mmCIF file of C-alpha atoms in Angstrom:
data_model
loop_
_atom_site.group_PDB
_atom_site.id
_atom_site.type_symbol
_atom_site.label_atom_id
_atom_site.label_comp_id
_atom_site.label_asym_id
_atom_site.label_seq_id
_atom_site.Cartn_x
_atom_site.Cartn_y
_atom_site.Cartn_z
ATOM 1 C CA MET R 211 -110.185 -204.081 5.053
ATOM 2 C CA ASN R 212 -109.565 -200.339 4.367
ATOM 3 C CA ILE R 213 -109.649 -198.860 0.963
ATOM 4 C CA PHE R 214 -105.726 -198.731 0.604
ATOM 5 C CA ALA R 215 -105.467 -202.290 1.786
ATOM 6 C CA GLN R 216 -108.026 -203.303 -0.893
ATOM 7 C CA ILE R 217 -106.063 -201.218 -3.646
ATOM 8 C CA GLY R 218 -102.867 -203.137 -2.607
ATOM 9 C CA LYS R 219 -104.465 -206.584 -2.627
ATOM 10 C CA SER R 220 -106.587 -205.934 -5.824
ATOM 11 C CA ILE R 221 -103.385 -205.596 -7.758
ATOM 12 C CA TYR R 222 -102.554 -209.111 -7.481
ATOM 13 C CA SER R 223 -105.252 -211.171 -5.922
ATOM 14 C CA PRO R 224 -108.281 -212.247 -8.283
ATOM 15 C CA LYS R 225 -109.676 -213.950 -5.104
ATOM 16 C CA VAL R 226 -110.075 -210.452 -3.167
ATOM 17 C CA ILE R 227 -111.706 -208.997 -6.219
ATOM 18 C CA ALA R 228 -114.168 -211.996 -6.294
ATOM 19 C CA ASP R 229 -114.988 -211.136 -2.684
ATOM 20 C CA THR R 230 -115.930 -207.677 -3.453
ATOM 21 C CA ARG R 231 -119.257 -208.652 -5.166
ATOM 22 C CA PHE R 232 -121.016 -208.641 -1.857
ATOM 23 C CA GLN R 233 -119.630 -205.208 -0.818
ATOM 24 C CA GLY R 234 -121.845 -202.245 -0.224
ATOM 25 C CA ILE R 235 -122.166 -200.100 -3.357
ATOM 26 C CA GLY R 236 -121.288 -197.092 -1.342
ATOM 27 C CA LYS R 237 -117.684 -198.511 -0.474
ATOM 28 C CA THR R 238 -117.060 -199.441 -3.996
ATOM 29 C CA ILE R 239 -117.996 -195.807 -5.209
ATOM 30 C CA LEU R 240 -115.465 -194.380 -2.570
ATOM 31 C CA PHE R 241 -112.876 -196.846 -3.835
ATOM 32 C CA LEU R 242 -113.281 -195.699 -7.313
ATOM 33 C CA PHE R 243 -113.177 -192.125 -6.089
ATOM 34 C CA THR R 244 -109.657 -192.885 -4.357
ATOM 35 C CA LEU R 245 -108.389 -194.910 -7.180
ATOM 36 C CA THR R 246 -108.952 -192.031 -9.510
ATOM 37 C CA LEU R 247 -107.462 -189.524 -7.161
ATOM 38 C CA ILE R 248 -104.261 -191.529 -7.269
ATOM 39 C CA SER R 249 -104.282 -191.872 -10.958
ATOM 40 C CA ILE R 250 -104.546 -188.090 -11.472
ATOM 41 C CA LEU R 251 -101.482 -187.385 -9.130
ATOM 42 C CA PRO R 252 -98.905 -187.279 -11.719
ATOM 43 C CA VAL R 253 -100.878 -185.334 -14.206
ATOM 44 C CA VAL R 254 -102.015 -182.780 -11.585
ATOM 45 C CA TYR R 255 -98.271 -182.498 -10.238
ATOM 46 C CA TYR R 256 -96.716 -181.866 -13.639
ATOM 47 C CA MET R 257 -99.453 -179.641 -14.749
ATOM 48 C CA PHE R 258 -99.159 -177.520 -11.559
ATOM 49 C CA VAL R 259 -95.305 -177.341 -11.641
ATOM 50 C CA GLY R 260 -95.551 -176.454 -15.411
ATOM 51 C CA ILE R 261 -98.034 -173.614 -15.020
ATOM 52 C CA SER R 262 -96.105 -172.186 -12.103
ATOM 53 C CA GLU R 263 -92.969 -171.978 -13.807
ATOM 54 C CA ALA R 264 -94.657 -170.799 -16.961
ATOM 55 C CA VAL R 265 -96.073 -167.790 -15.178
ATOM 56 C CA GLY R 266 -92.888 -167.078 -13.333
ATOM 57 C CA THR R 267 -90.533 -167.380 -16.464
ATOM 58 C CA ALA R 268 -92.994 -165.382 -18.828
ATOM 59 C CA LYS R 269 -92.918 -162.513 -15.946
ATOM 60 C CA GLN R 270 -89.285 -162.574 -16.062
ATOM 61 C CA SER R 271 -88.788 -162.854 -19.745
ATOM 62 C CA ILE R 272 -91.278 -160.108 -20.383
ATOM 63 C CA GLN R 273 -89.487 -157.903 -17.712
ATOM 64 C CA THR R 274 -85.925 -158.306 -18.826
ATOM 65 C CA ASP R 275 -85.780 -159.612 -22.275
ATOM 66 C CA LEU R 276 -88.362 -157.765 -24.218
ATOM 67 C CA PRO R 277 -88.071 -154.113 -25.451
ATOM 68 C CA SER R 278 -90.701 -151.458 -24.369
ATOM 69 C CA PHE R 279 -94.053 -151.749 -26.119
ATOM 70 C CA THR R 280 -97.538 -150.458 -25.928
ATOM 71 C CA ILE R 281 -100.906 -152.297 -26.785
ATOM 72 C CA GLU R 282 -103.302 -149.704 -28.303
ATOM 73 C CA ASP R 283 -106.807 -150.440 -29.887
ATOM 74 C CA GLY R 284 -106.127 -154.125 -29.502
ATOM 75 C CA VAL R 285 -102.698 -153.908 -31.699
ATOM 76 C CA LEU R 286 -98.983 -154.567 -30.206
ATOM 77 C CA HIS R 287 -96.496 -151.612 -30.896
ATOM 78 C CA SER R 288 -92.784 -151.788 -30.559
ATOM 79 C CA ASP R 289 -89.850 -150.460 -32.367
ATOM 80 C CA ILE R 290 -88.321 -153.800 -33.282
ATOM 81 C CA LYS R 291 -88.518 -154.729 -37.095
ATOM 82 C CA ALA R 292 -88.496 -158.521 -36.872
ATOM 83 C CA PRO R 293 -89.897 -161.188 -34.610
ATOM 84 C CA LEU R 294 -87.992 -161.972 -31.479
ATOM 85 C CA THR R 295 -87.473 -165.354 -29.990
ATOM 86 C CA ILE R 296 -86.441 -165.833 -26.287
ATOM 87 C CA LYS R 297 -85.490 -169.377 -24.838
ATOM 88 C CA ASN R 298 -85.398 -169.887 -21.238
ATOM 89 C CA GLY R 299 -84.547 -173.507 -20.463
ATOM 90 C CA SER R 300 -87.902 -175.296 -21.693
ATOM 91 C CA PHE R 301 -89.710 -172.204 -21.920
ATOM 92 C CA THR R 302 -90.069 -170.277 -25.259
ATOM 93 C CA LEU R 303 -91.301 -166.730 -25.836
ATOM 94 C CA ILE R 304 -92.052 -165.204 -29.202
ATOM 95 C CA PHE R 305 -92.606 -161.516 -29.613
ATOM 96 C CA ASP R 306 -93.772 -160.230 -32.788
ATOM 97 C CA PRO R 307 -95.558 -156.750 -33.381
ATOM 98 C CA THR R 308 -94.599 -156.809 -36.933
ATOM 99 C CA GLY R 309 -97.519 -159.310 -37.918
ATOM 100 C CA ALA R 310 -95.040 -161.703 -39.602
ATOM 101 C CA ILE R 311 -96.322 -164.498 -37.393
ATOM 102 C CA ASP R 312 -100.038 -165.433 -36.809
ATOM 103 C CA GLN R 313 -101.786 -168.011 -34.739
ATOM 104 C CA GLU R 314 -101.708 -170.778 -37.695
ATOM 105 C CA ASP R 315 -97.938 -170.217 -38.240
ATOM 106 C CA MET R 316 -97.401 -171.442 -34.603
ATOM 107 C CA THR R 317 -99.268 -174.707 -35.024
ATOM 108 C CA GLY R 318 -96.347 -177.409 -34.221
ATOM 109 C CA MET R 319 -93.896 -174.793 -33.297
ATOM 110 C CA ASP R 320 -91.739 -175.046 -30.131
ATOM 111 C CA ALA R 321 -93.238 -172.138 -28.433
ATOM 112 C CA ASN R 322 -95.183 -171.880 -24.982
ATOM 113 C CA PHE R 323 -96.217 -168.268 -25.156
ATOM 114 C CA ALA R 324 -96.351 -165.737 -27.859
ATOM 115 C CA MET R 325 -97.390 -161.854 -27.988
ATOM 116 C CA LEU R 326 -98.216 -161.328 -31.835
ATOM 117 C CA GLN R 327 -99.679 -158.227 -33.359
ATOM 118 C CA ASN R 328 -103.223 -158.680 -32.302
ATOM 119 C CA GLU R 329 -103.218 -161.514 -29.874
ATOM 120 C CA ILE R 330 -101.644 -163.770 -27.070
ATOM 121 C CA VAL R 331 -101.114 -167.170 -28.172
ATOM 122 C CA LEU R 332 -100.451 -170.145 -26.064
ATOM 123 C CA ALA R 333 -99.144 -173.158 -27.793
ATOM 124 C CA ALA R 334 -98.565 -176.721 -26.446
ATOM 125 C CA GLY R 335 -98.503 -180.061 -28.008
ATOM 126 C CA GLY R 336 -99.265 -178.963 -31.370
ATOM 127 C CA GLU R 337 -102.484 -177.162 -30.204
ATOM 128 C CA THR R 338 -102.788 -173.376 -30.173
ATOM 129 C CA ASN R 339 -105.079 -170.937 -28.136
ATOM 130 C CA ALA R 340 -105.203 -167.351 -28.892
ATOM 131 C CA VAL R 341 -106.671 -164.549 -26.869
ATOM 132 C CA PRO R 342 -107.112 -161.054 -28.536
ATOM 133 C CA TYR R 343 -105.722 -158.186 -26.649
ATOM 134 C CA SER R 344 -109.185 -156.338 -27.035
ATOM 135 C CA LEU R 345 -110.396 -159.027 -24.666
ATOM 136 C CA PHE R 346 -108.388 -157.467 -21.619
ATOM 137 C CA THR R 347 -109.088 -153.868 -22.233
ATOM 138 C CA ASN R 348 -109.761 -151.245 -24.890
ATOM 139 C CA GLU R 349 -107.448 -148.921 -23.217
ATOM 140 C CA SER R 350 -103.793 -148.422 -23.915
ATOM 141 C CA MET R 351 -101.494 -150.874 -21.999
ATOM 142 C CA THR R 352 -97.735 -150.673 -21.445
ATOM 143 C CA LYS R 353 -95.192 -153.340 -20.499
ATOM 144 C CA ASP R 354 -95.495 -152.389 -16.964
ATOM 145 C CA ASP R 355 -99.206 -152.919 -17.169
ATOM 146 C CA ILE R 356 -98.659 -156.544 -18.624
ATOM 147 C CA ILE R 357 -96.277 -157.302 -15.736
ATOM 148 C CA SER R 358 -98.977 -156.137 -13.353
ATOM 149 C CA LEU R 359 -101.551 -158.441 -14.979
ATOM 150 C CA ILE R 360 -99.099 -161.437 -14.584
ATOM 151 C CA ASP R 361 -98.438 -160.316 -10.833
ATOM 152 C CA THR R 362 -102.319 -160.363 -10.228
ATOM 153 C CA ALA R 363 -102.530 -163.851 -12.208
ATOM 154 C CA GLU R 364 -99.530 -165.125 -10.033
ATOM 155 C CA SER R 365 -101.252 -164.212 -6.791
ATOM 156 C CA SER R 366 -104.452 -165.715 -7.885
ATOM 157 C CA LEU R 367 -102.585 -168.927 -9.050
ATOM 158 C CA PRO R 368 -103.375 -171.161 -5.754
ATOM 159 C CA VAL R 369 -107.094 -170.639 -6.520
ATOM 160 C CA LEU R 370 -106.983 -171.159 -10.121
ATOM 161 C CA LEU R 371 -104.856 -174.253 -9.681
ATOM 162 C CA GLY R 372 -107.427 -175.496 -7.087
ATOM 163 C CA LEU R 373 -110.354 -174.984 -9.515
ATOM 164 C CA LEU R 374 -108.329 -176.677 -12.318
ATOM 165 C CA PHE R 375 -107.751 -179.707 -9.930
ATOM 166 C CA ILE R 376 -111.502 -180.063 -9.301
ATOM 167 C CA VAL R 377 -112.132 -179.839 -13.071
ATOM 168 C CA VAL R 378 -109.538 -182.728 -13.699
ATOM 169 C CA TYR R 379 -110.816 -184.862 -10.908
ATOM 170 C CA VAL R 380 -114.729 -184.572 -11.806
ATOM 171 C CA PHE R 381 -113.775 -185.496 -15.505
ATOM 172 C CA SER R 382 -111.459 -188.143 -14.694
ATOM 173 C CA SER R 383 -113.922 -189.727 -12.019
ATOM 174 C CA GLY R 384 -116.608 -189.564 -14.611
ATOM 175 C CA MET R 385 -114.424 -191.312 -17.194
ATOM 176 C CA LYS R 386 -113.494 -194.101 -14.782
ATOM 177 C CA PHE R 387 -117.170 -194.851 -13.810
ATOM 178 C CA ILE R 388 -117.782 -195.282 -17.465
ATOM 179 C CA GLU R 389 -114.803 -197.418 -17.856
ATOM 180 C CA VAL R 390 -116.151 -199.633 -15.116
ATOM 181 C CA SER R 391 -119.523 -199.875 -16.460
ATOM 182 C CA LEU R 392 -118.287 -200.923 -19.851
ATOM 183 C CA LEU R 393 -116.129 -203.456 -18.337
ATOM 184 C CA ALA R 394 -119.004 -204.890 -16.220
ATOM 185 C CA LEU R 395 -121.024 -205.087 -19.531
ATOM 186 C CA PHE R 396 -118.148 -207.163 -20.847
ATOM 187 C CA GLY R 397 -117.997 -209.206 -17.866
ATOM 188 C CA LEU R 398 -121.602 -210.619 -18.755
ATOM 189 C CA LEU R 399 -119.856 -212.127 -21.860
ATOM 190 C CA LEU R 400 -116.867 -213.443 -19.697
ATOM 191 C CA LYS R 401 -119.220 -215.053 -16.947
ATOM 192 C CA ARG R 402 -120.917 -217.023 -19.615
ATOM 193 C CA LEU R 403 -117.624 -218.255 -20.896
ATOM 194 C CA ALA R 404 -116.520 -219.147 -17.514
ATOM 195 C CA GLY R 405 -119.702 -220.665 -16.555
ATOM 196 C CA ARG R 406 -120.461 -218.577 -13.652
ATOM 197 C CA ASN R 407 -124.087 -217.286 -12.632
ATOM 198 C CA LEU R 408 -123.579 -213.519 -11.648
ATOM 199 C CA GLN R 409 -125.597 -210.403 -12.121
ATOM 200 C CA TYR R 410 -124.473 -207.084 -13.411
ATOM 201 C CA ARG R 411 -124.447 -205.557 -10.002
ATOM 202 C CA HIS R 412 -121.896 -207.996 -8.809
ATOM 203 C CA LEU R 413 -119.861 -207.685 -12.048
ATOM 204 C CA TRP R 414 -119.847 -203.761 -11.560
ATOM 205 C CA ARG R 415 -118.412 -204.196 -8.127
ATOM 206 C CA MET R 416 -115.783 -206.620 -9.458
ATOM 207 C CA ALA R 417 -114.944 -204.718 -12.442
ATOM 208 C CA ALA R 418 -114.207 -201.620 -10.221
ATOM 209 C CA TYR R 419 -111.437 -203.516 -8.348
ATOM 210 C CA SER R 420 -110.308 -205.132 -11.522
ATOM 211 C CA THR R 421 -109.143 -201.837 -12.885
ATOM 212 C CA THR R 422 -106.669 -201.350 -9.991
ATOM 213 C CA LEU R 423 -103.629 -203.043 -11.693
ATOM 214 C CA PRO R 424 -103.707 -201.226 -14.829
ATOM 215 C CA THR R 425 -104.509 -198.035 -13.112
ATOM 216 C CA ILE R 426 -101.687 -198.215 -10.611
ATOM 217 C CA PHE R 427 -99.262 -199.132 -13.511
ATOM 218 C CA PHE R 428 -100.123 -196.269 -15.792
ATOM 219 C CA THR R 429 -99.955 -193.887 -12.677
ATOM 220 C CA ILE R 430 -96.282 -195.079 -12.092
ATOM 221 C CA MET R 431 -95.544 -194.739 -15.821
ATOM 222 C CA ALA R 432 -96.935 -191.191 -15.709
ATOM 223 C CA PHE R 433 -94.686 -190.149 -12.677
ATOM 224 C CA LEU R 434 -91.753 -191.382 -14.649
ATOM 225 C CA ARG R 435 -93.007 -189.668 -17.652
ATOM 226 C CA THR R 436 -92.653 -193.033 -19.689
ATOM 227 C CA GLU R 437 -95.042 -193.398 -22.666
ATOM 228 C CA VAL R 438 -96.566 -196.966 -22.920
ATOM 229 C CA PRO R 439 -97.263 -198.185 -26.557
ATOM 230 C CA PHE R 440 -100.975 -199.118 -27.154
ATOM 231 C CA SER R 441 -101.860 -198.011 -23.666
ATOM 232 C CA PHE R 442 -105.575 -198.097 -24.265
ATOM 233 C CA SER R 443 -105.454 -201.829 -25.471
ATOM 234 C CA VAL R 444 -103.029 -202.657 -22.643
ATOM 235 C CA ASN R 445 -105.443 -201.146 -19.989
ATOM 236 C CA TRP R 446 -108.420 -203.002 -21.278
ATOM 237 C CA PHE R 447 -106.555 -206.188 -21.827
ATOM 238 C CA VAL R 448 -105.035 -206.257 -18.283
ATOM 239 C CA ALA R 449 -108.595 -205.047 -16.511
ATOM 240 C CA SER R 450 -110.527 -207.781 -18.507
ATOM 241 C CA MET R 451 -107.927 -210.491 -17.498
ATOM 242 C CA MET R 452 -108.184 -209.617 -13.930
ATOM 243 C CA LEU R 453 -111.996 -209.598 -14.007
ATOM 244 C CA LEU R 454 -112.003 -213.085 -15.794
ATOM 245 C CA LEU R 455 -109.697 -214.324 -13.285
ATOM 246 C CA ALA R 456 -111.956 -213.101 -10.421
ATOM 247 C CA ILE R 457 -114.978 -214.530 -12.068
ATOM 248 C CA LYS R 458 -113.170 -218.025 -12.144
ATOM 249 C CA GLU R 459 -112.391 -217.777 -8.575
ATOM 250 C CA LEU R 460 -116.096 -218.463 -7.846
ATOM 251 C CA PRO R 461 -117.774 -221.822 -7.639
ATOM 252 C CA GLY R 462 -119.472 -222.846 -10.996
ATOM 253 C CA LYS R 463 -123.196 -223.463 -11.632
ATOM 254 C CA THR R 464 -123.945 -221.555 -8.357
ATOM 255 C CA PRO R 465 -127.017 -219.525 -8.147
ATOM 256 C CA ALA R 466 -126.391 -215.683 -8.218
ATOM 257 C CA GLU R 467 -125.949 -214.322 -4.921
ATOM 258 C CA SER R 468 -128.366 -211.308 -3.980
#
């Protein structure tokens, strides 16, 4: 049975999950990597689309909507006397050379990108990250120079997004392996309650496949951009129940298979 067939059957069949206790560890690990890849697809897709749109929109907004400005000695200078807020769809740009707004003021604000007096600030989900102008260069920069920097970033975007995908995939894979290891530990209790004789290595394989149903469910919800209440508890409850049902598929009082 190939990996995708196993994913499909592990969604609904505790017996298929129970049979995986004899499976080679290499195939189980490959299964987890594949399941993790599927689970991050919505996150990666929306992240890539959001970043690509933000870069293009930021370039357009700076080019057409902002007044002329210069950055000298790490400080933004322009002729305007008050902060300027520009909205373009879901993208918001704040331009403030006056010093009226600082990074702390942006916490919780509906802003994606801000050029403040001394720094560039990215804001999302109530979190802010600031980068001082002095980090780019100590020389004077104009509006055209900033646009050129964005052009450079835009041309390098495929490489940057590829690196970001690798980081997300490696981190998510690590979290999935931790989840399965903890679930297998919990399986030691479940197998006692069910009166079955299993070793940890068997439970680890079964735990890997028991996470299939909640993983696919939350992947679909992520694609639909639908928030699931108590998602952490739902995930662990469903995975634990699938593991328990798989354990009960085994005959009772049987010596553990090697």
